Amino acid sequence: MPRSWRVAYAAFGMALTVACGLPRAEAQPVSTKFNSLFQNHMVMQRNKPIRIWGRGAPKSRLTVTFAGQSRSIAVDKMGRWNVEFPARAAATGLSLALREASGIETRLDDVAIGDVFLCSGQSNMEFSTGYALNSKQELAKPGDRAIRLLEIRQAAVSSRAEDIPTESVWSVPNAANVKDFSALCMFFGRQVTADRKVSVGLVQSAWGGTQIESWMSGAAIRAADASVPGLALLDLHARDSVAGQAAYGKIWERWWEQRRPGADVPWMVTSEQVAEMPSVTTPGNWRKSADPALATFDGTNWFHRPTTLTPAQAKAVTRAMLGAVAPIGALWINGYFVGGTRGDGVAVLDVPKGVLRAGINIVSVAAVGANRNAPAGLIGPAAAMQLAGIDGTSVSIADGWHYQRGENRAEWPPAAPWEDRRGLTGIYNAMIAPLGTFSFAGVLWYQGENNASGGTTPYAPLLSSMMESWRGQFQDRELPFIIFQLANFGSLTPVPQNDRWSAVREAQRRVVADDRNAALVVLIDIGERFDIHPPNKQVAAARAYRAAKHVIYREPGIPSGPSPRGAYRDGHTVVVRFGDIADQLVVMSGNRPNAFELCAGNGQNCYFADAIIEGANVRIEGSSGKPAEIVRYCWAAAPMCTLYDKSGEPVGPFELTVAPAIIGRHQERSLYQPTVSDPSAEPMRRQATATWIDLEQGTRIRL
């Protein structure tokens, strides 16, 4: 069973208690405590301010003691407190204590100061050590006592949470927890602690199948692109959840009707119509149905259940619980849209007043399934399927369902922006915002596959805005980011193509090039064509640490292997100049570098071109037709790239505008020219080492 399902079932008990309105305990005094981020075995960042916060009785006074230093503070009227201690050097065996005026003390032990890293992104960051290359040997290595792990459990909420999800616990590594921890984060941490001789805290906050917009606040998304679909709906839902759900329901219903014009709408069926439909066993996975037509069905199935309520029950019920609807579902009651759910949790939806009535009510669920290897339908468990009220009212809806098949085609309905991992801001609210103003040495970010596979918003402004937003939250404007460029994955291509994976890689490269506190990790040579999750996380981690030495520890050296500095036209050829080369450029498995292409017509007319190495340059043979405007390298989902430097580091994919210039023979030959669509040209030019350029028109300019 996938971990997301196990977490969902584990959370069921709590959801059931809330939804069913079990008797509430009397109001308890506000407990004085540390924020849940602060625990035994934790690591706090060295050489940066140490910020600590928590909750307490409003207007009470507390004393916080850390490493022998004490601060007396007051709790504000909202019940929050925070304190800051000065930066300290690395240390171990420290304690952190919180004392109330009454003398009651909360104490945390085995606290260390060292280097703390936030490892975030989607499935390639979540990819666990137990599945990595040579996992048996990796798990058999001696215990990493100097490393501490904190895995932020996966969750998504519609508003900012103050505490990290429950079960997120700082721990000392052992074979069991390392097996399930991020391989990339773990291998990187081992290199840091071995080389720096300090304690290392690794905070894993990652979730597979997520787009970058899920990891951003609403303000950060707007800063990148205020036209991102769903932002207005997200705002409405935040102000009024019932109105937001109703508006989303109209979008969902319109989507269905536009694809089936003139057809009867399934959410408006009568009890007589339902009685004529075939019955179905629930809870259950329709993939295991005895009906072969249902077992092999890909598309939307409709499940209907006539449910009789007394007048008291119709008045008391406030929530509908469906259990798990896999992978995507939506609920109507008596033709009124109640809400949508996206698979990874137990669906608990608020039922607006006036929707239910005494007598027969028709409960209808649309369940979408498109993967025959994954469960589909009303999965349950049975105890989670009920209509519930705050007074203890409970009406089971676990059985008695009938089904109505839709068209046998896999179509995904529009997602609500507040829905789990596929929405906007939800993961940020639950898995980043609760980290507050905690200090980190750096962030490791491996994400982009979902944005490369779909979506229309350009990735570069989103990534840049996310980085800026996180730096603001953590109160560190120079917080380093190490960005993992997408690895090779997908089909080989015999001709040049405009490719979304390449566009995301280029966006990652350009954002890093324009940020002195960021570094790029090139992975174009360690991917798997048929597996989006390359298991060789050891090489990825080694390259990340090489980048960290440059951008985090500020050591001289080459951060990411050879990188393009610019391109210019020289007659019918195009010359690309490279920097950050270890010794010299070399070709692997051949005499000439491959995968270079030249483009005219603003990137629409591209062709592969022969190339040859000339020192720190690569000269590319152009055609006798229209001069090339753009040069690309390894511009494909799964390119075959052969250009490296002598140390074995690959040249990563790129796209450059070709400058209509000839460099003076005796002038410095380094030149950076950004792509046509690059909005950050001027900052990038300032990073170049070129001095003078002679333009073809006879004008001489200085960069």
XYZ file of C-alpha atoms in Angstrom:
703
model
C 0.000 0.000 0.000
C 1.462 3.411 -0.960
C 2.492 5.588 1.952
C -0.028 8.270 0.985
C -2.842 5.749 1.455
C -1.434 4.541 4.774
C -1.284 8.117 5.992
C -4.843 8.680 4.829
C -6.157 5.699 6.753
C -4.126 6.645 9.811
C -5.756 10.063 9.712
C -9.202 8.564 9.362
C -9.814 8.198 13.066
C -9.199 11.877 13.702
C -11.291 12.938 10.707
C -14.121 10.681 11.819
C -14.122 12.178 15.301
C -14.291 15.693 13.919
C -16.861 14.909 11.243
C -19.183 12.944 13.480
C -19.138 15.571 16.164
C -18.247 13.292 19.034
C -18.809 14.972 22.391
C -16.427 17.873 22.804
C -14.280 18.193 25.887
C -14.501 21.315 27.973
C -12.157 24.100 26.899
C -8.678 23.439 28.219
C -6.167 26.058 29.353
C -3.755 27.101 26.615
C -0.667 24.907 26.914
C 2.732 26.569 26.862
C 4.939 24.834 24.336
C 7.589 25.079 21.689
C 6.444 25.084 18.090
C 6.349 21.469 16.877
C 9.455 22.074 14.757
C 11.557 22.193 17.947
C 12.237 18.696 19.295
C 14.856 16.467 20.855
C 17.705 15.557 18.451
C 17.189 18.620 16.261
C 19.919 20.641 14.546
C 19.908 24.435 14.296
C 21.946 26.403 11.810
C 25.393 27.637 12.808
C 26.599 31.185 12.173
C 23.052 32.489 11.643
C 20.494 33.923 14.075
C 18.794 31.237 16.155
C 15.059 31.945 16.181
C 12.713 29.964 18.446
C 8.956 30.329 18.811
C 5.835 28.686 20.189
C 2.488 29.104 21.963
C 1.444 30.096 25.454
C -1.225 31.709 27.563
C -1.855 35.231 26.226
C 0.065 37.966 28.072
C 1.920 35.461 30.285
C 5.694 35.630 30.749
C 8.143 32.875 29.879
C 11.851 32.200 30.094
C 13.632 30.460 27.241
C 17.102 29.062 27.916
C 19.409 27.809 25.186
C 23.001 26.688 25.628
C 23.313 28.532 28.929
C 21.778 31.806 27.708
C 18.313 32.890 28.927
C 15.725 35.299 27.543
C 12.607 36.501 29.388
C 9.738 37.137 26.981
C 6.033 37.952 26.967
C 3.369 35.990 25.114
C 1.307 38.242 22.845
C -2.465 38.553 23.026
C -2.859 35.910 20.293
C -0.965 33.357 22.367
C 2.255 33.435 20.354
C 5.820 34.047 21.461
C 9.197 34.160 19.766
C 12.766 34.795 20.776
C 16.096 35.159 18.995
C 19.537 34.105 20.204
C 22.771 35.267 18.571
C 24.531 33.147 15.986
C 26.811 30.432 17.344
C 29.520 28.118 16.063
C 28.910 24.397 15.631
C 28.247 22.483 18.854
C 26.594 19.301 20.125
C 24.904 18.051 23.286
C 22.983 21.262 23.938
C 19.642 21.691 25.690
C 16.710 24.024 25.114
C 14.276 24.811 27.939
C 11.023 26.707 28.300
C 9.988 27.758 31.818
C 6.617 29.209 32.787
C 6.121 31.673 35.646
C 4.623 28.806 37.651
C 7.930 26.958 37.425
C 6.747 24.279 34.979
C 9.562 23.537 32.523
C 9.667 21.907 29.090
C 13.115 20.678 28.138
C 14.609 19.491 24.855
C 17.894 17.569 24.829
C 20.499 16.354 22.360
C 20.237 19.575 20.371
C 23.074 20.358 17.971
C 24.265 23.375 16.009
C 25.602 22.650 12.550
C 24.454 22.923 8.944
C 20.760 22.429 8.143
C 19.456 21.832 4.631
C 15.912 21.939 3.299
C 15.476 19.235 0.650
C 12.325 19.905 -1.316
C 10.582 19.218 -4.610
C 8.713 16.336 -6.157
C 9.305 12.608 -6.604
C 13.005 12.673 -7.449
C 13.656 14.431 -4.164
C 11.228 12.143 -2.339
C 12.853 9.063 -3.981
C 13.986 6.975 -1.020
C 17.369 5.484 -0.203
C 15.841 2.016 -0.232
C 15.287 2.315 -3.996
C 18.526 4.070 -4.901
C 21.397 2.518 -6.810
C 23.319 0.070 -4.593
C 20.734 0.526 -1.850
C 21.843 -2.593 0.028
C 25.348 -1.222 0.434
C 24.072 2.265 1.274
C 21.817 0.970 4.034
C 24.609 -1.202 5.444
C 26.890 1.775 6.057
C 27.649 2.681 9.694
C 25.184 4.900 11.507
C 25.402 8.605 10.752
C 25.286 9.917 14.311
C 26.291 13.408 13.177
C 23.234 13.553 10.876
C 19.677 14.191 12.079
C 16.618 13.637 9.919
C 13.274 15.412 9.815
C 10.733 14.237 7.255
C 7.814 16.642 6.930
C 4.797 14.402 6.453
C 2.843 15.110 3.292
C -0.184 17.344 3.698
C -1.979 20.154 1.911
C -4.269 22.722 3.516
C -6.120 25.765 2.237
C -4.596 28.242 4.713
C -1.184 28.600 6.342
C -0.544 26.116 9.137
C 1.478 27.076 12.202
C 2.766 23.580 12.993
C 4.345 20.940 10.813
C 2.118 17.868 10.237
C 1.961 15.332 13.034
C 4.394 12.386 12.886
C 7.111 14.735 11.608
C 9.864 13.871 14.063
C 13.573 14.687 14.305
C 15.492 11.414 14.540
C 18.961 9.907 14.507
C 19.520 7.838 11.337
C 19.118 4.080 11.458
C 18.611 1.439 8.790
C 14.824 1.723 9.033
C 14.356 5.476 8.748
C 17.169 5.977 6.226
C 15.495 3.433 3.951
C 12.447 5.660 3.598
C 14.296 8.981 3.629
C 15.248 10.987 0.543
C 18.263 9.324 -1.073
C 19.482 12.546 -2.648
C 19.209 14.468 0.603
C 20.850 11.668 2.602
C 23.807 11.197 0.246
C 24.347 14.961 0.142
C 24.269 15.177 3.940
C 26.856 12.420 4.271
C 29.269 14.371 2.083
C 28.730 17.548 4.092
C 29.312 15.974 7.507
C 32.323 13.997 6.268
C 33.948 17.067 4.753
C 32.885 19.807 7.188
C 33.035 17.776 10.415
C 29.825 19.322 11.768
C 26.383 18.044 12.659
C 24.015 18.100 9.708
C 20.258 18.493 9.846
C 18.325 17.233 6.823
C 14.735 18.425 6.471
C 12.853 16.528 3.766
C 9.758 18.345 2.534
C 8.907 16.693 -0.776
C 5.906 15.212 -2.550
C 5.838 13.366 -5.852
C 3.634 14.480 -8.716
C 3.511 18.124 -7.667
C 3.803 21.324 -9.662
C 5.793 24.269 -8.422
C 2.628 26.321 -7.852
C 1.695 23.949 -5.008
C 4.890 24.973 -3.195
C 4.258 28.718 -3.464
C 2.172 31.197 -1.520
C -0.589 33.039 -3.337
C 1.462 36.233 -3.197
C 4.459 34.487 -4.761
C 2.327 33.087 -7.588
C 0.876 36.522 -8.277
C 4.334 38.059 -8.314
C 5.293 35.586 -11.041
C 2.069 35.721 -13.053
C -1.160 37.256 -11.767
C -3.076 35.481 -14.554
C -2.405 31.964 -13.254
C -5.743 30.125 -13.521
C -7.444 29.500 -10.199
C -6.096 32.424 -8.170
C -9.417 34.270 -8.071
C -11.258 31.083 -7.168
C -8.698 30.381 -4.447
C -9.330 33.825 -2.957
C -13.090 33.253 -2.990
C -12.728 29.915 -1.256
C -10.506 31.472 1.410
C -13.192 34.089 2.131
C -16.180 31.740 1.878
C -15.568 28.020 1.434
C -19.206 27.258 0.547
C -19.263 29.933 -2.156
C -15.889 28.723 -3.417
C -17.099 25.134 -3.707
C -20.255 26.255 -5.486
C -18.225 28.267 -8.000
C -15.914 25.318 -8.579
C -18.972 23.091 -9.077
C -20.133 25.312 -11.913
C -16.720 24.969 -13.560
C -16.814 21.172 -13.144
C -20.349 20.884 -14.520
C -19.591 23.167 -17.456
C -16.547 21.022 -18.285
C -18.732 17.921 -18.375
C -21.546 19.489 -20.410
C -19.202 20.971 -23.020
C -17.904 17.491 -23.807
C -21.379 15.947 -23.987
C -23.668 18.632 -25.399
C -27.359 17.825 -25.128
C -26.903 14.785 -22.901
C -28.678 14.337 -19.591
C -26.529 15.429 -16.668
C -25.732 12.530 -14.305
C -25.913 14.593 -11.123
C -29.652 15.243 -11.655
C -30.883 11.626 -11.675
C -34.053 10.594 -9.851
C -34.508 7.715 -7.437
C -36.522 5.901 -10.121
C -33.629 6.185 -12.567
C -31.159 4.980 -9.953
C -33.304 1.903 -9.232
C -32.903 0.832 -12.866
C -29.092 1.029 -12.749
C -26.896 -1.990 -11.909
C -25.838 -2.289 -8.293
C -22.170 -2.258 -7.303
C -20.285 -3.589 -4.295
C -18.799 -0.830 -2.151
C -16.329 -0.072 -0.802
C -14.366 -1.582 -3.627
C -11.974 -1.137 -6.497
C -13.775 -1.322 -9.797
C -10.581 -2.736 -11.327
C -11.431 -5.947 -9.475
C -15.067 -6.053 -10.559
C -16.535 -9.329 -11.805
C -17.917 -7.315 -14.718
C -15.070 -7.305 -17.291
C -16.473 -4.195 -18.954
C -16.173 -2.349 -15.652
C -12.809 -3.840 -14.684
C -11.203 -2.522 -17.865
C -13.018 0.800 -17.887
C -10.972 4.020 -18.137
C -12.954 7.168 -17.615
C -15.623 8.541 -15.301
C -18.042 6.241 -13.492
C -21.020 7.680 -11.654
C -22.125 6.146 -8.373
C -25.586 6.937 -6.998
C -27.222 6.090 -3.691
C -30.773 6.921 -2.568
C -30.485 7.813 1.123
C -33.554 8.248 3.343
C -33.267 10.738 6.191
C -35.634 11.694 8.971
C -36.401 15.396 9.414
C -34.038 15.469 12.417
C -31.244 13.798 10.455
C -31.671 16.103 7.449
C -31.339 19.075 9.782
C -28.408 17.697 11.803
C -26.092 16.416 9.042
C -23.318 18.893 8.260
C -20.687 16.723 6.612
C -20.477 14.026 3.970
C -17.720 11.450 4.344
C -16.860 9.326 1.318
C -13.749 7.528 2.485
C -11.157 7.515 -0.265
C -12.315 8.165 -3.817
C -9.579 7.049 -6.175
C -7.995 8.733 -7.879
C -10.338 11.710 -8.452
C -13.902 12.278 -7.353
C -16.654 14.836 -6.884
C -19.857 14.772 -4.829
C -23.388 16.005 -5.523
C -26.388 15.705 -3.230
C -29.811 16.241 -4.770
C -28.135 17.858 -7.781
C -26.169 20.341 -5.658
C -22.392 20.261 -6.001
C -20.825 19.689 -2.574
C -17.137 19.350 -3.362
C -14.275 17.536 -5.056
C -11.600 15.192 -3.801
C -8.315 14.003 -5.268
C -7.545 10.588 -3.998
C -4.763 10.729 -1.451
C -6.919 11.268 1.622
C -10.236 10.572 3.285
C -12.827 12.906 1.751
C -14.692 14.961 4.354
C -16.875 17.638 2.739
C -19.099 20.278 4.311
C -22.775 19.997 3.340
C -24.405 23.456 3.066
C -27.656 24.101 4.852
C -30.758 23.347 2.844
C -29.198 20.715 0.591
C -30.563 17.728 2.492
C -34.246 17.076 3.014
C -36.471 14.702 4.914
C -37.189 11.607 2.849
C -35.137 10.355 -0.115
C -31.897 12.144 -0.982
C -29.785 11.198 -3.998
C -26.058 11.075 -3.233
C -24.023 11.035 -6.469
C -20.261 10.616 -6.848
C -18.265 10.994 -10.053
C -15.123 8.841 -9.813
C -12.437 9.178 -12.467
C -9.957 6.379 -13.164
C -7.377 6.364 -15.938
C -4.623 4.023 -14.725
C -5.416 0.315 -14.798
C -2.634 -0.363 -12.337
C -4.174 1.901 -9.688
C -7.358 1.486 -7.617
C -10.450 3.304 -8.840
C -13.845 4.031 -7.361
C -15.220 4.239 -3.838
C -12.344 2.647 -1.937
C -13.580 3.258 1.598
C -13.114 2.009 4.260
C -16.776 1.408 5.019
C -16.633 3.140 8.411
C -15.491 6.336 6.683
C -18.534 6.458 4.389
C -21.327 8.295 6.198
C -23.343 11.442 6.576
C -22.479 12.947 9.942
C -23.648 15.729 12.246
C -22.131 17.657 15.120
C -24.686 16.186 17.513
C -23.453 12.640 16.915
C -25.815 11.919 14.015
C -24.394 9.238 11.742
C -25.979 7.674 8.660
C -23.938 5.033 6.862
C -23.630 5.292 3.077
C -21.160 2.409 2.720
C -23.435 0.156 0.679
C -26.532 0.353 -1.495
C -24.808 2.081 -4.412
C -25.672 1.801 -8.108
C -23.423 2.813 -10.960
C -23.755 4.545 -14.287
C -20.912 4.308 -16.774
C -19.658 7.376 -18.531
C -17.720 7.338 -21.772
C -14.766 4.990 -21.887
C -12.129 7.673 -22.185
C -9.709 9.024 -19.635
C -10.317 12.714 -19.100
C -9.273 14.733 -16.092
C -11.814 17.218 -14.764
C -10.595 20.676 -13.794
C -8.925 20.725 -10.400
C -9.974 23.023 -7.598
C -7.011 25.234 -6.674
C -7.242 24.236 -2.990
C -7.156 20.492 -3.681
C -4.258 18.506 -2.192
C -0.980 18.214 -4.072
C -2.369 19.262 -7.457
C -3.711 22.629 -6.383
C -2.206 26.023 -5.677
C -0.464 26.925 -2.399
C -1.757 23.920 -0.402
C 1.562 22.162 0.078
C 3.303 25.429 0.828
C 0.715 26.112 3.529
C 1.225 22.730 5.202
C 4.868 21.834 4.533
C 6.843 25.080 4.106
C 4.973 27.854 5.922
C 5.166 26.018 9.306
C 8.966 26.143 9.073
C 8.541 29.809 9.939
C 11.761 31.803 10.176
C 14.014 28.806 10.792
C 17.563 29.283 9.493
C 19.063 26.994 6.848
C 22.466 26.659 5.223
C 20.745 26.143 1.899
C 17.847 24.672 -0.059
C 18.111 21.713 -2.431
C 15.285 21.953 -4.994
C 14.516 19.098 -7.429
C 11.241 19.745 -9.226
C 9.936 20.549 -12.663
C 8.777 17.271 -14.163
C 5.113 18.106 -13.558
C 5.476 21.587 -15.006
C 7.293 20.118 -18.002
C 4.474 17.623 -18.567
C 1.689 20.205 -18.478
C 0.744 23.732 -17.569
C 1.060 26.940 -19.483
C 2.733 29.380 -17.096
C 6.452 29.850 -17.898
C 8.607 28.114 -15.303
C 11.348 30.732 -14.903
C 9.267 33.461 -13.219
C 7.629 30.863 -10.970
C 10.963 29.449 -9.826
C 12.475 32.887 -9.312
C 9.448 34.091 -7.334
C 9.376 30.946 -5.194
C 13.031 31.373 -4.282
C 12.499 35.027 -3.392
C 9.421 34.179 -1.328
C 11.154 31.450 0.669
C 14.116 33.741 1.324
C 11.700 36.320 2.665
C 9.992 33.805 4.934
C 13.281 32.501 6.331
C 14.559 36.081 6.702
C 17.674 35.342 4.671
C 17.916 37.282 1.420
C 21.084 35.409 0.479
C 19.795 31.921 1.266
C 21.539 29.634 -1.270
C 19.494 27.436 -3.603
C 20.901 24.400 -5.386
C 18.674 23.670 -8.380
C 18.675 20.219 -9.981
C 18.212 20.525 -13.721
C 15.852 17.871 -15.076
C 17.520 14.616 -16.093
C 17.089 13.007 -19.494
C 13.828 11.086 -19.822
C 11.559 10.055 -22.693
C 11.761 9.133 -26.342
C 14.736 9.700 -28.595
C 14.094 12.196 -31.390
C 15.699 12.097 -34.868
C 14.820 15.712 -35.671
C 14.827 18.944 -33.625
C 11.669 19.595 -31.652
C 10.241 22.300 -29.426
C 10.196 20.438 -26.156
C 8.666 21.361 -22.778
C 11.310 19.440 -20.826
C 14.000 21.453 -22.563
C 12.132 24.682 -21.862
C 12.030 23.892 -18.126
C 15.732 22.989 -18.125
C 16.534 26.285 -19.809
C 14.382 28.151 -17.299
C 16.297 26.493 -14.463
C 19.614 27.417 -16.070
C 18.639 31.040 -16.656
C 17.252 31.587 -13.152
C 20.487 30.263 -11.652
C 22.612 32.348 -14.021
C 20.856 35.458 -12.758
C 21.209 34.626 -9.059
C 24.590 34.849 -7.319
C 23.233 32.703 -4.478
C 22.151 29.794 -6.649
C 23.919 26.925 -8.402
C 22.827 24.418 -11.013
C 23.277 20.640 -10.900
C 23.403 19.177 -14.417
C 21.862 15.693 -14.660
C 21.458 15.292 -18.423
C 23.767 12.254 -18.490
C 22.490 10.207 -15.533
C 18.780 9.866 -16.314
C 16.841 6.842 -17.516
C 14.975 7.065 -20.804
C 12.230 4.743 -19.561
C 12.159 5.751 -15.900
C 11.404 9.266 -14.730
C 13.146 8.400 -11.444
C 16.836 7.742 -12.175
C 18.251 5.674 -9.268
C 21.798 7.071 -9.468
C 21.293 9.615 -6.732
C 24.921 9.270 -5.597
C 26.290 11.160 -8.605
C 23.518 13.742 -8.312
C 24.411 14.280 -4.636
C 28.141 14.532 -5.414
C 27.481 17.214 -8.025
C 25.185 19.017 -5.586
C 27.923 19.098 -2.978
C 30.356 20.439 -5.559
C 27.863 23.221 -6.199
C 27.413 23.744 -2.447
C 31.134 24.298 -1.956
C 30.850 27.227 -4.328
C 27.489 28.804 -3.463
C 27.152 27.900 0.248
C 30.723 27.620 1.519
C 32.063 30.234 -0.913
C 35.088 28.217 -1.953
C 36.774 28.919 -5.277
C 36.248 26.401 -8.018
C 33.848 25.347 -10.722
C 30.280 24.951 -9.403
C 28.499 23.065 -12.157
C 30.817 22.051 -14.968
C 31.267 23.887 -18.271
C 28.638 26.539 -18.940
C 27.912 28.663 -22.019
C 28.957 32.300 -21.899
C 27.393 33.391 -25.176
C 27.171 32.871 -28.917
C 28.074 35.041 -31.905
C 28.035 34.743 -35.658
C 31.299 34.426 -37.566
C 30.520 34.289 -41.248
C 28.279 31.290 -41.891
C 29.339 29.650 -38.631
C 28.213 30.215 -35.042
C 30.699 30.235 -32.183
C 29.668 29.346 -28.615
C 32.070 30.399 -25.886
C 32.274 28.383 -22.644
C 33.555 29.100 -19.164
C 34.051 27.098 -15.955
C 36.032 24.478 -17.847
C 38.265 22.032 -16.004
C 41.382 21.867 -18.193
C 39.686 21.594 -21.577
C 36.542 20.619 -23.437
C 36.447 17.030 -24.658
C 34.108 14.818 -26.638
C 33.108 11.441 -25.287
C 32.651 8.567 -27.735
C 33.452 10.536 -30.856
C 35.577 13.148 -32.574
C 33.022 15.956 -32.678
C 30.373 17.154 -30.241
C 26.836 16.294 -31.253
C 23.327 17.561 -30.385
C 23.974 21.155 -31.503
C 21.226 22.752 -33.545
C 20.824 26.130 -35.203
C 17.481 27.870 -35.583
C 16.060 30.664 -37.692
C 12.560 32.084 -37.640
C 12.580 32.688 -33.879
C 13.263 29.065 -33.109
C 10.752 27.558 -35.528
C 13.162 26.375 -38.237
C 15.851 24.299 -36.552
C 18.332 21.778 -37.877
C 21.144 19.695 -36.424
C 24.563 21.069 -37.324
C 28.116 19.777 -37.260
C 30.395 21.223 -34.586
C 34.053 21.206 -33.643
C 35.927 22.185 -30.464
C 38.308 25.153 -30.705
C 39.862 25.609 -27.270
C 37.157 27.058 -25.004
C 34.847 27.510 -27.993
C 32.626 25.266 -30.059
C 32.250 26.299 -33.697
C 29.021 25.180 -35.397
C 28.659 24.952 -39.163
C 25.630 26.913 -40.394
C 23.765 26.450 -43.649
C 24.000 28.861 -46.546
C 20.401 29.954 -45.998
C 18.993 32.420 -43.495
C 21.481 33.186 -40.708
C 20.875 31.385 -37.422
C 19.231 33.422 -34.686
C 19.344 30.781 -31.937
C 21.746 28.003 -31.041
C 20.626 25.076 -28.912
C 22.442 22.193 -27.318
C 20.810 18.917 -26.219
C 17.364 20.398 -26.755
C 15.228 17.265 -26.339
C 13.561 15.265 -23.594
C 16.195 12.522 -23.793
C 19.130 13.846 -25.829
C 22.406 12.037 -26.463
C 24.984 14.539 -25.179
C 28.714 14.041 -25.666
C 30.380 17.345 -24.698
C 32.252 17.314 -21.350
C 35.336 18.794 -19.777
C 38.453 16.876 -18.774
C 37.092 16.256 -15.238
C 34.118 14.342 -16.647
C 31.491 17.015 -15.985
C 28.921 17.364 -18.782
C 27.869 20.513 -20.568
C 24.201 20.951 -19.751
C 21.415 21.807 -22.197
C 21.024 25.446 -23.188
C 19.547 27.879 -25.654
C 21.286 31.133 -26.634
C 20.535 34.014 -28.926
C 23.215 34.375 -31.590
C 24.711 37.864 -31.467
C 25.271 39.489 -34.878
C 28.830 40.337 -33.897
C 32.457 39.523 -34.578
C 34.792 39.654 -31.617
C 37.929 41.692 -32.247
C 40.922 39.436 -32.757
C 42.869 40.854 -29.837
C 39.932 41.338 -27.494
C 38.696 39.121 -24.673
C 36.520 36.445 -26.277
C 34.115 35.703 -23.438
C 30.564 36.779 -24.187
C 27.186 36.028 -22.641
C 24.063 36.499 -24.702
C 20.764 35.393 -23.126
C 17.902 33.851 -25.052
C 15.396 35.912 -27.006
C 12.745 35.606 -24.303
C 15.118 36.152 -21.386
C 13.842 39.073 -19.256
C 17.011 39.187 -17.187
C 19.489 40.110 -19.898
C 21.182 43.022 -18.195
C 22.066 41.246 -14.916
C 23.405 38.323 -16.927
C 25.557 40.582 -19.055
C 27.119 42.025 -15.929
C 28.314 38.536 -15.065
C 30.175 38.213 -18.365
C 33.895 38.852 -18.624
C 33.767 40.386 -22.107
C 35.104 43.911 -22.537
C 34.537 45.124 -26.118
C 32.397 43.860 -28.978
C 32.662 44.988 -32.601
C 29.207 44.844 -34.183
C 28.807 44.033 -37.842
C 27.347 47.500 -38.409
C 30.680 49.016 -37.362
C 29.595 50.102 -33.886
C 31.930 49.315 -30.985
C 30.370 48.885 -27.535
C 31.579 47.996 -24.090
C 29.727 45.542 -21.874
